Each structure stands twice: as structure tokens, then as C-alpha cells.
mmCIF file of C-alpha atoms in Angstrom:
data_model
loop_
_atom_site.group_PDB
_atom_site.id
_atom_site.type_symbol
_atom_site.label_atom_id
_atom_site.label_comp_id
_atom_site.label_asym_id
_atom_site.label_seq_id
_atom_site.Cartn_x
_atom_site.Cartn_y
_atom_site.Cartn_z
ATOM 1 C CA UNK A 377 34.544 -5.162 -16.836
ATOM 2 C CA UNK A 378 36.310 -8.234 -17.782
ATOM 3 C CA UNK A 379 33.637 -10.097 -15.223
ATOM 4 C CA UNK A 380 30.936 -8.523 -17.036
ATOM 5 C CA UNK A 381 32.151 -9.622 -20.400
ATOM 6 C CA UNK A 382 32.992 -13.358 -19.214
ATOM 7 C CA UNK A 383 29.834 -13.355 -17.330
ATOM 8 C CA UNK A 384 28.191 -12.452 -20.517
ATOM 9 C CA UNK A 385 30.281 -14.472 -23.345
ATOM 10 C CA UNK A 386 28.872 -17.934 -20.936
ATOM 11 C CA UNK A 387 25.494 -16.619 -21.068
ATOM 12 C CA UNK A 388 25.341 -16.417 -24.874
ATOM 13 C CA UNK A 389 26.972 -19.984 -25.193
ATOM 14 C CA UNK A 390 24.542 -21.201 -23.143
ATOM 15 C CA UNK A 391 21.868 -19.587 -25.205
ATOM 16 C CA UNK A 392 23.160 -21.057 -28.384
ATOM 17 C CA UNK A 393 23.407 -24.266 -26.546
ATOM 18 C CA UNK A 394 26.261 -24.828 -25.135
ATOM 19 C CA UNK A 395 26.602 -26.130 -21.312
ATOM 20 C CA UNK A 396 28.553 -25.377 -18.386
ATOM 21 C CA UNK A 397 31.353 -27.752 -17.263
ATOM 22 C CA UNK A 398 33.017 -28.551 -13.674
ATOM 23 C CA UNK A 399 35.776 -27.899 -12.590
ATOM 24 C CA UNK A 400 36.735 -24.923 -15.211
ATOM 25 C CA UNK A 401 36.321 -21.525 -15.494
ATOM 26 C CA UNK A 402 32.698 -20.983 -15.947
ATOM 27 C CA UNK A 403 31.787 -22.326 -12.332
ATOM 28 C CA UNK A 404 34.483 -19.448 -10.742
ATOM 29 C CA UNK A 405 32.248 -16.931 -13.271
ATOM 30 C CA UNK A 406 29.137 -18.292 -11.499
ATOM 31 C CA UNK A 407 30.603 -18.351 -8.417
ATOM 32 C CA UNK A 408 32.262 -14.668 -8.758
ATOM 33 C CA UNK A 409 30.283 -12.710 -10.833
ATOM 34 C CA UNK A 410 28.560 -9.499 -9.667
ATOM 35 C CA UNK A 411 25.519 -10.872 -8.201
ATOM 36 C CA UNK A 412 23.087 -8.386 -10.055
ATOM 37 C CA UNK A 413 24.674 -9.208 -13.501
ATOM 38 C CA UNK A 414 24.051 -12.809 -12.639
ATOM 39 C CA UNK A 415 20.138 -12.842 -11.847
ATOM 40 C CA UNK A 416 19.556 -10.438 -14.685
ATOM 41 C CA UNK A 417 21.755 -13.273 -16.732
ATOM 42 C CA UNK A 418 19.885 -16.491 -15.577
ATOM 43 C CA UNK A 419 16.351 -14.196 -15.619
ATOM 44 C CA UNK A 420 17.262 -14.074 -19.779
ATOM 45 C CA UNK A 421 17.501 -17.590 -19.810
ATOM 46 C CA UNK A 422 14.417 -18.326 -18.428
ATOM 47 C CA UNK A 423 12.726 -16.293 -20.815
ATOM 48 C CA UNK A 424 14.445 -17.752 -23.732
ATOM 49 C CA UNK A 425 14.527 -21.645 -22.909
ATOM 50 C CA UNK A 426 10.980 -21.550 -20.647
ATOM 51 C CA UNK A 427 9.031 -18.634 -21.708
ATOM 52 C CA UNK A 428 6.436 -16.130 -19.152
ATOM 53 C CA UNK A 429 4.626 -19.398 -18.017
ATOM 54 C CA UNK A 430 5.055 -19.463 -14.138
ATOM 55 C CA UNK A 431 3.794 -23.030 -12.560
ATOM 56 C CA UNK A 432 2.598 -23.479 -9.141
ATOM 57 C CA UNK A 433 2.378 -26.602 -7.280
ATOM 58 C CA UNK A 434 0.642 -27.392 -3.859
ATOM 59 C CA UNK A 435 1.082 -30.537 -1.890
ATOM 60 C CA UNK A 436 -0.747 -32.564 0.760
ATOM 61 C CA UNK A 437 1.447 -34.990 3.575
ATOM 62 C CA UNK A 438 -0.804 -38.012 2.322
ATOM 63 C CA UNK A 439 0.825 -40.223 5.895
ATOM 64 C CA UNK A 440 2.803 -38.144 8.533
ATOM 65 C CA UNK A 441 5.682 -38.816 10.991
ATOM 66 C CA UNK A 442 7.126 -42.364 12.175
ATOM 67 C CA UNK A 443 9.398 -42.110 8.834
ATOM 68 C CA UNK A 444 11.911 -45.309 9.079
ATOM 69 C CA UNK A 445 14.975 -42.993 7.373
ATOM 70 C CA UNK A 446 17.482 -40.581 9.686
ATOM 71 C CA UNK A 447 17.739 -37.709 7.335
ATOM 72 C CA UNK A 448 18.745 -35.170 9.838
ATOM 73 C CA UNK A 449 16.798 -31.970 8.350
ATOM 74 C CA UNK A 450 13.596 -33.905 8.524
ATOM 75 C CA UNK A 451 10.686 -33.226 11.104
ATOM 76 C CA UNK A 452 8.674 -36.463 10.380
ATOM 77 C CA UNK A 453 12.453 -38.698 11.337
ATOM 78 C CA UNK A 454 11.473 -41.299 13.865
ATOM 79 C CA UNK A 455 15.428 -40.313 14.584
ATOM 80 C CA UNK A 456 14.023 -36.755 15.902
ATOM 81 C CA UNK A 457 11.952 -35.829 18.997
ATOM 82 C CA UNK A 458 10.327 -33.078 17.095
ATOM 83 C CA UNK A 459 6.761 -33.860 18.231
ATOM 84 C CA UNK A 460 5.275 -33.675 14.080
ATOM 85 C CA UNK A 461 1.999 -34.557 13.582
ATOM 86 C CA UNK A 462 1.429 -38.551 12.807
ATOM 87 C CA UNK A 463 -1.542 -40.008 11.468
ATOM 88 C CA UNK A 464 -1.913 -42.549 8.740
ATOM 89 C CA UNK A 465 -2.435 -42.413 4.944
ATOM 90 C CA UNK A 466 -6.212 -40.235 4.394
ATOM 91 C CA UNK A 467 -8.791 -41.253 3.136
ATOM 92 C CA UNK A 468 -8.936 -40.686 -0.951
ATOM 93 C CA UNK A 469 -12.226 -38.993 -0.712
ATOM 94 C CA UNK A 470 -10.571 -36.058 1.698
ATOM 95 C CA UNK A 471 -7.370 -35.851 -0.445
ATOM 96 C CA UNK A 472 -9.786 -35.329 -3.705
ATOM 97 C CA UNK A 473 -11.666 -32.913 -1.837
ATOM 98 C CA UNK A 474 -8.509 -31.092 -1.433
ATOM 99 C CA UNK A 475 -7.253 -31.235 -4.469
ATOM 100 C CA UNK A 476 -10.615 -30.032 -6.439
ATOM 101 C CA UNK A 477 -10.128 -27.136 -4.044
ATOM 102 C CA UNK A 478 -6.544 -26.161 -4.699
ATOM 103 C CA UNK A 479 -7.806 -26.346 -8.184
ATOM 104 C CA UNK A 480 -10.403 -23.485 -7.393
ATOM 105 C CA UNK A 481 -7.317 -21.621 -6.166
ATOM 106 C CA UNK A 482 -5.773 -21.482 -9.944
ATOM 107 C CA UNK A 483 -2.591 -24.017 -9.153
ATOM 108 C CA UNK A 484 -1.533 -26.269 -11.939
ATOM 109 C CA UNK A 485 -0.379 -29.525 -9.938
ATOM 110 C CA UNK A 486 -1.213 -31.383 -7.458
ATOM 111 C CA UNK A 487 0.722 -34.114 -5.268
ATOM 112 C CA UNK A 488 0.583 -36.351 -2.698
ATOM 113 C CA UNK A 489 3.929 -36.613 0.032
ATOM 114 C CA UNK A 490 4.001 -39.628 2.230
ATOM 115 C CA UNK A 491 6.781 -39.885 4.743
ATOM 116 C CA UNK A 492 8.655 -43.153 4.587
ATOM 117 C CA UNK A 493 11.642 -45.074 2.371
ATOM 118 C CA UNK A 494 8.730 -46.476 0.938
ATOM 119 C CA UNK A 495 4.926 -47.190 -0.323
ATOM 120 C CA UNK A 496 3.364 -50.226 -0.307
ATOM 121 C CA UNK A 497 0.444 -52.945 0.355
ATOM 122 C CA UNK A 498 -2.495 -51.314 1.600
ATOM 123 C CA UNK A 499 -0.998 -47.412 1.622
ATOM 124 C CA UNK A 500 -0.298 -48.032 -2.186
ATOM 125 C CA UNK A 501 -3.636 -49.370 -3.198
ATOM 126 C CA UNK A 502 -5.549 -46.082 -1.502
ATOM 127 C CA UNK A 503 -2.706 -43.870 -3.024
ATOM 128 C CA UNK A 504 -3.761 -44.953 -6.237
ATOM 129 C CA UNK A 505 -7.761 -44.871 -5.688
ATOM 130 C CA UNK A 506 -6.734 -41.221 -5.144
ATOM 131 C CA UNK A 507 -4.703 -40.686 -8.269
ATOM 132 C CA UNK A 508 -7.843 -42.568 -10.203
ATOM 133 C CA UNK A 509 -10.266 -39.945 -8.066
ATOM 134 C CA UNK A 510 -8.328 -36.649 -8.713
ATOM 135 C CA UNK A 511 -7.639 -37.703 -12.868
ATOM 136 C CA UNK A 512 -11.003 -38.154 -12.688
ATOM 137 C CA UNK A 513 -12.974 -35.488 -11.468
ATOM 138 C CA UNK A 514 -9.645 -32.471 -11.734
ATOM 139 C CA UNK A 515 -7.956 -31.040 -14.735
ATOM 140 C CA UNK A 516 -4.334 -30.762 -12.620
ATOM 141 C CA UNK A 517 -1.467 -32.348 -13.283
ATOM 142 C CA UNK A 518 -0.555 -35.114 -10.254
ATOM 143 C CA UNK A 519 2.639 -35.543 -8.859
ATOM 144 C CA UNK A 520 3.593 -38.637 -6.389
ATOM 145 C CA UNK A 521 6.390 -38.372 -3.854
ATOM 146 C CA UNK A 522 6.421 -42.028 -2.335
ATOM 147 C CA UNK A 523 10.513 -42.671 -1.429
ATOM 148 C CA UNK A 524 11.992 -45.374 -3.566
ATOM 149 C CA UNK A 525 9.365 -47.968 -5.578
ATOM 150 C CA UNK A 526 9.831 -50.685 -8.509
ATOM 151 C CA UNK A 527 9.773 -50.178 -12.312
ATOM 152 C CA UNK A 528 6.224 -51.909 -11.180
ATOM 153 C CA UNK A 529 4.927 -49.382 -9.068
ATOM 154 C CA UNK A 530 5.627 -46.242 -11.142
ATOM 155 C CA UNK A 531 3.661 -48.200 -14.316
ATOM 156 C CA UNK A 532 1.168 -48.407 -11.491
ATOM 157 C CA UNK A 533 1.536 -44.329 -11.121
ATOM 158 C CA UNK A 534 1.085 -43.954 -14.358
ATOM 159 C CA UNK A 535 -1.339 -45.815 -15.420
ATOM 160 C CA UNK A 536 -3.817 -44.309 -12.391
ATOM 161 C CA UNK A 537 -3.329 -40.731 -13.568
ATOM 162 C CA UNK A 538 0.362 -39.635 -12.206
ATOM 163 C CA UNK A 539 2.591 -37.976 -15.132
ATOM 164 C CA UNK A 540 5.374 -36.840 -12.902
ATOM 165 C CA UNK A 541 7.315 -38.094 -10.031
ATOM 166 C CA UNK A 542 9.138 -36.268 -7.166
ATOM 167 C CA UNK A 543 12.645 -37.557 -5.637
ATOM 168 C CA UNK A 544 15.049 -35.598 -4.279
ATOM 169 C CA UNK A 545 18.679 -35.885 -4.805
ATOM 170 C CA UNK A 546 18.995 -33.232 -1.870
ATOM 171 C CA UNK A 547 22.286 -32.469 -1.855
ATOM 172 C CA UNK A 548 25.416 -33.108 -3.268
ATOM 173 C CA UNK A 549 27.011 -36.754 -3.763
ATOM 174 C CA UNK A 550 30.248 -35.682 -1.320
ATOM 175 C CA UNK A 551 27.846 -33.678 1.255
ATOM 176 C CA UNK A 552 25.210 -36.942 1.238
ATOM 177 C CA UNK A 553 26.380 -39.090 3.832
ATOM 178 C CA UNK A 554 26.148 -36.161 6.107
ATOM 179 C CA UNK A 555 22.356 -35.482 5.637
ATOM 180 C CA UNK A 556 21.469 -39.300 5.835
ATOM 181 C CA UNK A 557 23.093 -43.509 6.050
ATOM 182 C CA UNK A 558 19.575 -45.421 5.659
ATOM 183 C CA UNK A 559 19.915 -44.976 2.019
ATOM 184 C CA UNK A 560 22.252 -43.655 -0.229
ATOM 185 C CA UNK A 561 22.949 -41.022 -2.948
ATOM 186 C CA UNK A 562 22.901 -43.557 -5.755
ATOM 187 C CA UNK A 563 19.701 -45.065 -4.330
ATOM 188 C CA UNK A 564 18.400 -41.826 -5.323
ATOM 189 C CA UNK A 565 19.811 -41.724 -8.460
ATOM 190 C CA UNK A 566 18.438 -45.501 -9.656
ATOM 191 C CA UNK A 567 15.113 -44.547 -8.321
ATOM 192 C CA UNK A 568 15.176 -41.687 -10.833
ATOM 193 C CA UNK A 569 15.730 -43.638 -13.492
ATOM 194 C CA UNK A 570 13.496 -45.738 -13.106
ATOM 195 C CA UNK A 571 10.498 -43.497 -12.399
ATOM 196 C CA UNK A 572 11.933 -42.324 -16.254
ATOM 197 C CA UNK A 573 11.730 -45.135 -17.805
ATOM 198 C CA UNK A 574 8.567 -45.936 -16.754
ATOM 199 C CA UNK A 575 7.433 -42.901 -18.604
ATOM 200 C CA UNK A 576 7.402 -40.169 -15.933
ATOM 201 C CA UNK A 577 8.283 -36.849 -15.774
ATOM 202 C CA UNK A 578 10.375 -35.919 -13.185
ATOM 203 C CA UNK A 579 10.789 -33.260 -10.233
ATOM 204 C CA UNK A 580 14.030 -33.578 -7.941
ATOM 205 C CA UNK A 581 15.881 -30.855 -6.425
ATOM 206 C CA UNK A 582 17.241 -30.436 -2.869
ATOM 207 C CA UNK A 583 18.196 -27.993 0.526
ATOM 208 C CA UNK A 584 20.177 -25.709 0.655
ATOM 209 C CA UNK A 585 21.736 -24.233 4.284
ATOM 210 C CA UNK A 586 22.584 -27.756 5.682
ATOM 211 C CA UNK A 587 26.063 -26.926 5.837
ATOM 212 C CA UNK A 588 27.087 -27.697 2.357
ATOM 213 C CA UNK A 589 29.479 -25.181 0.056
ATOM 214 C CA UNK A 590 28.505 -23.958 -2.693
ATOM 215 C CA UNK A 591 30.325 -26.548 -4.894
ATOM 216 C CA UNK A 592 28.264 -28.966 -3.184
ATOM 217 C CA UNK A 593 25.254 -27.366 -4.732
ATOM 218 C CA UNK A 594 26.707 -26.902 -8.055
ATOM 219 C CA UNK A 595 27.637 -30.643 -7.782
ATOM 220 C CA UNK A 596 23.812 -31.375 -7.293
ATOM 221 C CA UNK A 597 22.584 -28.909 -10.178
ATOM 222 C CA UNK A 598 24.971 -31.065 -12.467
ATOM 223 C CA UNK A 599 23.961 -34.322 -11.663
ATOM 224 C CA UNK A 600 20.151 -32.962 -11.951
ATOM 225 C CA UNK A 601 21.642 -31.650 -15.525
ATOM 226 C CA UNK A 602 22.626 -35.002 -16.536
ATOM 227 C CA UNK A 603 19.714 -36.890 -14.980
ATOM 228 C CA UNK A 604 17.513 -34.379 -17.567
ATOM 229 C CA UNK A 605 14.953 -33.979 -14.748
ATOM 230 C CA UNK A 606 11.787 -31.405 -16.089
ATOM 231 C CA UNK A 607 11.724 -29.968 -12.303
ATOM 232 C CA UNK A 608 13.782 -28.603 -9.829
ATOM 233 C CA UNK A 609 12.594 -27.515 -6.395
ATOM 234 C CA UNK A 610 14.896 -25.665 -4.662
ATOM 235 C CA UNK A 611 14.391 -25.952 -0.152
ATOM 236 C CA UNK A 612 16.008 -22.985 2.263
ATOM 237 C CA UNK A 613 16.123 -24.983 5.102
ATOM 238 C CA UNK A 614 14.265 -23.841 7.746
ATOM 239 C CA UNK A 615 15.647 -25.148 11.115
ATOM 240 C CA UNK A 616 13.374 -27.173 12.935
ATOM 241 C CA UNK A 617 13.599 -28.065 16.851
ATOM 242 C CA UNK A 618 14.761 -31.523 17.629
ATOM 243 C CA UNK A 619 16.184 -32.547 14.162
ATOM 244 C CA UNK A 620 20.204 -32.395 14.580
ATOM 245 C CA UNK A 621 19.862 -29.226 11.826
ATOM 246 C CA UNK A 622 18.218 -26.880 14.779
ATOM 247 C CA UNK A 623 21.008 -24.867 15.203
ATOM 248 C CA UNK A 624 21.974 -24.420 11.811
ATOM 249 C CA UNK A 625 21.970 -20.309 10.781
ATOM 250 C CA UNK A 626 20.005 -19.510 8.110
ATOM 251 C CA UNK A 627 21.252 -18.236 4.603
ATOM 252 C CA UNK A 628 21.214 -15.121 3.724
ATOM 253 C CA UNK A 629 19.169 -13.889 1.045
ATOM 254 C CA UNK A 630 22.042 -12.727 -1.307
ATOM 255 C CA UNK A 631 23.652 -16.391 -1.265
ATOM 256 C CA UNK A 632 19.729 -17.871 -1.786
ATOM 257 C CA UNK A 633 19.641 -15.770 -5.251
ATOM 258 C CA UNK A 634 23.343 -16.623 -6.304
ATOM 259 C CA UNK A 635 22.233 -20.765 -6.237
ATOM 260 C CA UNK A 636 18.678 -19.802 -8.017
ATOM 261 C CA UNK A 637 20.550 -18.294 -10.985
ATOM 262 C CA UNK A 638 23.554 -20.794 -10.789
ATOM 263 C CA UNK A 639 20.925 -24.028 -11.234
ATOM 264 C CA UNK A 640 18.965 -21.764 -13.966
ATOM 265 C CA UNK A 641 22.685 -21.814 -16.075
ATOM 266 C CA UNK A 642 22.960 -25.327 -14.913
ATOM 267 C CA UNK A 643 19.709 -26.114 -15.947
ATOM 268 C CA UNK A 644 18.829 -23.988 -18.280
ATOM 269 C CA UNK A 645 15.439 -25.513 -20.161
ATOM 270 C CA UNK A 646 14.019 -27.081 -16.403
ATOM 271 C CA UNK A 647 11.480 -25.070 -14.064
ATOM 272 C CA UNK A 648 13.478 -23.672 -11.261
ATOM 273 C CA UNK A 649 10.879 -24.230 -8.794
ATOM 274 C CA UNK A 650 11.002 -22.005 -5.308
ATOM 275 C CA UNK A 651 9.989 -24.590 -2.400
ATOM 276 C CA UNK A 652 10.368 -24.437 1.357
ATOM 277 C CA UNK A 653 11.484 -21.447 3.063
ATOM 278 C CA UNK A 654 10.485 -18.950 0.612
ATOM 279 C CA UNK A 655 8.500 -16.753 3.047
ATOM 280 C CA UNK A 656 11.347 -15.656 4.746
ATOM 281 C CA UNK A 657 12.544 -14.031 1.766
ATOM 282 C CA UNK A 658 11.463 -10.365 0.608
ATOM 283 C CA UNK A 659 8.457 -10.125 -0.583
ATOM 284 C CA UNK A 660 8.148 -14.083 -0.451
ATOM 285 C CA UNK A 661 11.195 -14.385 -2.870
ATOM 286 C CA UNK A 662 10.155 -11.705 -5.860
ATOM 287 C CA UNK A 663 13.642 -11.105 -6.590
ATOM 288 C CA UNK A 664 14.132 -14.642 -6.894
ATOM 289 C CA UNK A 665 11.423 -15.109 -9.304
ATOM 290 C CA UNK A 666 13.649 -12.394 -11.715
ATOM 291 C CA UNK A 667 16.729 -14.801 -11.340
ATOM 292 C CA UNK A 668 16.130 -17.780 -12.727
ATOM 293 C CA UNK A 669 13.212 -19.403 -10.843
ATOM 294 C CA UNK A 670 9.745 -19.830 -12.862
ATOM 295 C CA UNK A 671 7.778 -22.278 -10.443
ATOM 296 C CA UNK A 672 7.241 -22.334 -6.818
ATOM 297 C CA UNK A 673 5.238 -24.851 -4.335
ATOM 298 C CA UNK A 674 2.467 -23.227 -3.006
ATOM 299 C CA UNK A 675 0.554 -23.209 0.416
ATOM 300 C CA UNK A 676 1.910 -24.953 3.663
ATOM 301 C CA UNK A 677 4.683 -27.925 3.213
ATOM 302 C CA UNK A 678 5.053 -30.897 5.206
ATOM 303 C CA UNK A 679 5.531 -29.638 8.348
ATOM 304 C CA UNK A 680 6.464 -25.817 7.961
ATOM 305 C CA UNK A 681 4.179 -23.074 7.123
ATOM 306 C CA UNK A 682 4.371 -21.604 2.803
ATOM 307 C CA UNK A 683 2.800 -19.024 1.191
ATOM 308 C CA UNK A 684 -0.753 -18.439 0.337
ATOM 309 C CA UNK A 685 -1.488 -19.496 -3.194
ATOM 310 C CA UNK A 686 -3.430 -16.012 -3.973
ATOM 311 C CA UNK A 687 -0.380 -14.292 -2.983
ATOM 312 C CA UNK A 688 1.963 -16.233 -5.163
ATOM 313 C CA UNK A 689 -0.279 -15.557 -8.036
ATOM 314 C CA UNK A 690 -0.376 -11.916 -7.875
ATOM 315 C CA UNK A 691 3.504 -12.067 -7.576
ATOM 316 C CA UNK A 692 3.978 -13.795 -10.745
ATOM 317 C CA UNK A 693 1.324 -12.059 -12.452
ATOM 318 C CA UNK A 694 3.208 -8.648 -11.557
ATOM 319 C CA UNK A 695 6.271 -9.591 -12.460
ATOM 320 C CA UNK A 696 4.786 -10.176 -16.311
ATOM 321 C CA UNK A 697 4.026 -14.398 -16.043
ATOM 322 C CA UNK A 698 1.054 -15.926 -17.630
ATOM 323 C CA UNK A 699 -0.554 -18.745 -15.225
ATOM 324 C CA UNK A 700 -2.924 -20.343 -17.409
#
């Protein structure tokens, strides 16, 4: 009982906006709390701070494989002998073409994933014909997810139709160096803020089941607090052969809905978007959708199967979300 009230005492702070602190006694409510009580906690504050309105992303791998970084959950590392799929950066008219037809699926944005630290040169100048293409001739909103670029580059974004950018801080700052060394947490960080003062929105999250505690992920949710990012995709990770992660047991689905709802009080006016190993949830991660989250990416990911965009919209439309 004395859970229930504490549990409910930090949900109406938050709702008259307050925040959540480290290190006191509102993470070991978060951490503790009856797990029901929780979801049904962080569901209310999605309603309050975000509203019904569920958004859906889908992404395209705009230039697969040979990827110069060692992040060691990642198919696409040159690290790994994972066999991915490697082919250079499309063609602009086949990523429009895509994107005009994700449209006719009812998603609301769109956005182009290119393995690599980097963009640049000629891979740049066709990413942003395709930005110009898809403003041009689709209604979505476009996303870019192009590693770590210049105040100069995002303008460039911008300016060619992009209103949000994707980064990942992917982890905690502690559990970093463990996940990757060819760049660095606060890489990450500058390359946010940067990408924000350019004028962009922005969409960084991270994985969860590499290994890292639970502080670790409250850590992350924090920093992603601070940063004031508008997105926040949230990765199971789904072991893949030949990256050092293969082995790693997957989370159960209990400890998937405790970090939903703890980033939702973390964060409680950002989408809590459900990304990458959603389908081996129940029911593709309904219950999660009642704890917090409000957004998911839709269709296949990089290099791991998703869920069928029809499908997701039914399931949000169900559980009483407006999609237009």
C-alpha cells in the first residue's frame, strides 16, 4: 500500500510538472513498484502530456554493410562476419518510390539509415536529391540517420526537406565503452546538439539487453531528458550471429515493459517509440503500447525482420489511438 501511494504521489508530481531525479527515491519507486501499477501510471502520462495520437515510422537502409565503426550489436560492423547484405547508397528515384508507397500504407514518417560514422561527397549529394524528391512529391515527415555530420550538413538536411534527425545515444554513458571505442558517448552527445541547433527535431534512443542494468538505462533516459530530444526509440536487441552480442539471452517481456514506462516518467512529453524487436513480444508489444509507448517503427529494420505496418495500425487503432 505504501508502494501504491509513493508510486502514485510521483506520478501526480510529474503531472503537475515536476521531474524525476537520480540517485533518490523516485528511481527505487520506478525500479520497485508493482509492475501493473507502473504501466497503468506511465499509460496516464501519455495521455495527459501526448494525447491518443499514435505515430508510426518506417525506414529504408539507404547504403548497407562495410560500416567503418565496431559497435558490437551491429550486423552491418565490418568488425563482424555476419554475412549482411552490402550494396551502395540507391538510387533516389527507388528510395522515392518507396517512400510514396509507405505513404499508401498510412505511416507518418519516413527515413533514410545509411551504415557508416559518416555521410559525405557523392553519398551526401544523392541523399539529399532524395530528401528534395520525397518533400516533393510525399506529404511525410523525413527523418535522416547519417552517423555524425557538421553544423553544415544538417542546414543541408534541412534545407532539402528533413525536419528531424535520428542519433542514438544507445546506452548508458558508464555501459558505452562496452558497446563500441571508434567513437565515443560524448561524440554522440555533440552531434545532437548540433543537429538542434541547426533547427532539427530530434529522435535518439537506444538497446536494451546488451548486458546493461537497469540503472544503465535510466542513466540513458536522463541524459535523453536533458538533451530535450522529441523521440525516443526504444531497440530489444535481437541477437544476431557473428556480432560478439550472439549469445546474449533475450529479455523477458516483464523487464521490456518496466523500461517502456520508466523512460515515459523520464520523459514524460517525448514519443516513446517501440523499435527493433517488438515482434517477439505478445501480440507485437500491445501491452507495451498501454505503458508508456505512443510510436513504433514500422515494417522490416536494417537487417532484422519488424512488423507489418497494417498490423501496427489496427493495434493502435484498438487500443483507442487516432493515426491521422
Amino acid at each position: 500500500m505504501k508502494g501504491e501511494n509513493m508510486l502514485k504521489d510521483l506520478t501526480e508530481r510529474i503531472l503537475s510538472g515536476g521531474e524525476v531525479f537520480f540517485e533518490t527515491e523516485d528511481l527505487k519507486i520506478l525500479m520497485d513498484s508493482d509492475l501493473t501499477e507502473l504501466c497503468r501510471s506511465a499509460d496516464r502520462l501519455r495521455k495527459y502530456f501526448c494525447g491518443d495520437h499514435g505515430d508510426l515510422c518506417t525506414i529504408i537502409n539507404g547504403k548497407s554493410g562495410r560500416c567503418s565503426e565496431d559497435c558490437r550489436f551491429c550486423a552491418q560492423s565490418s568488425y563482424h562476419q555476419t554475412r549482411a547484405e552490402e550494396y551502395a547508397f540507391l538510387p533516389a528515384a527507388e528510395i522515392i518510390k518507396d517512400c510514396k508507397a509507405q505513404e499508401q500504407k498510412g505511416v507518418h514518417r519516413y527515413s533514410i539509415v545509411t551504415a557508416g560514422k559518416s555521410i559525405g561527397g557523392d553519398d551526401f549529394l544523392k541523399a539529399l536529391e532524395a530528401y528534395r524528391g520525397m518533400s516533393a512529391q510525399s506529404s511525410l515527415s523525413l527523418c535522416a540517420s547519417h552517423g555524425l555530420l557538421s553544423h553544415e550538413a544538417f542546414l543541408k538536411l534541412k534545407e532539402n526537406g528533413v525536419n528531424r534527425y535520428h542519433c542514438n545515444l544507445e546506452t548508458s554513458r558508464r555501459f558505452f565503452p562496452q558497446v563500441c571505442s571508434t567513437h565515443t558517448y560524448d561524440d554522440k552527445i555533440e552531434n545532437i546538439q548540433r543537429a538542434k541547433k541547426a533547427g532539427l527535431e530530434i529522435c535518439s534512443g537506444g538497446i536494451i539487453g546488451m548486458g546493461e542494468t537497469m540503472e544503465d538505462r535510466i542513466s540513458m533516459a536522463l541524459d535523453l531528458a536533458g538533451l530535450k530530444v522529441d523521440s525516443i526509440p526504444i531497440n530489444v536487441l535481437t541477437p544476431i550471429p557473428g556480432t560478439p552480442l550472439e549469445n546474449r539471452q533475450r529479455l523477458k517481456e516483464e523487464e521490456i515493459l518496466r523500461t517502456v514506462a520508466v523512460f515515459r516518467f523520464l520523459n514524460p512529453k517525448a514519443e516513446i517509440r517501440l523499435a527493433a524487436g517488438r515482434n517477439v513480444m505478445e501480440e507485437n508489444g500491445r501491452k507495451a503500447f498501454l505503458s508508456g509507448a505512443n510510436g513504433a517503427i514500422t515494417g522490416d529494420m536494417l537487417t532484422t525482420s519488424g512488423n507489418k505496418t497494417e498490423g501496427d495500425r489496427q493495434l493502435l487503432i484498438q487500443l483507442g489511438y487516432t493515426l491521422n
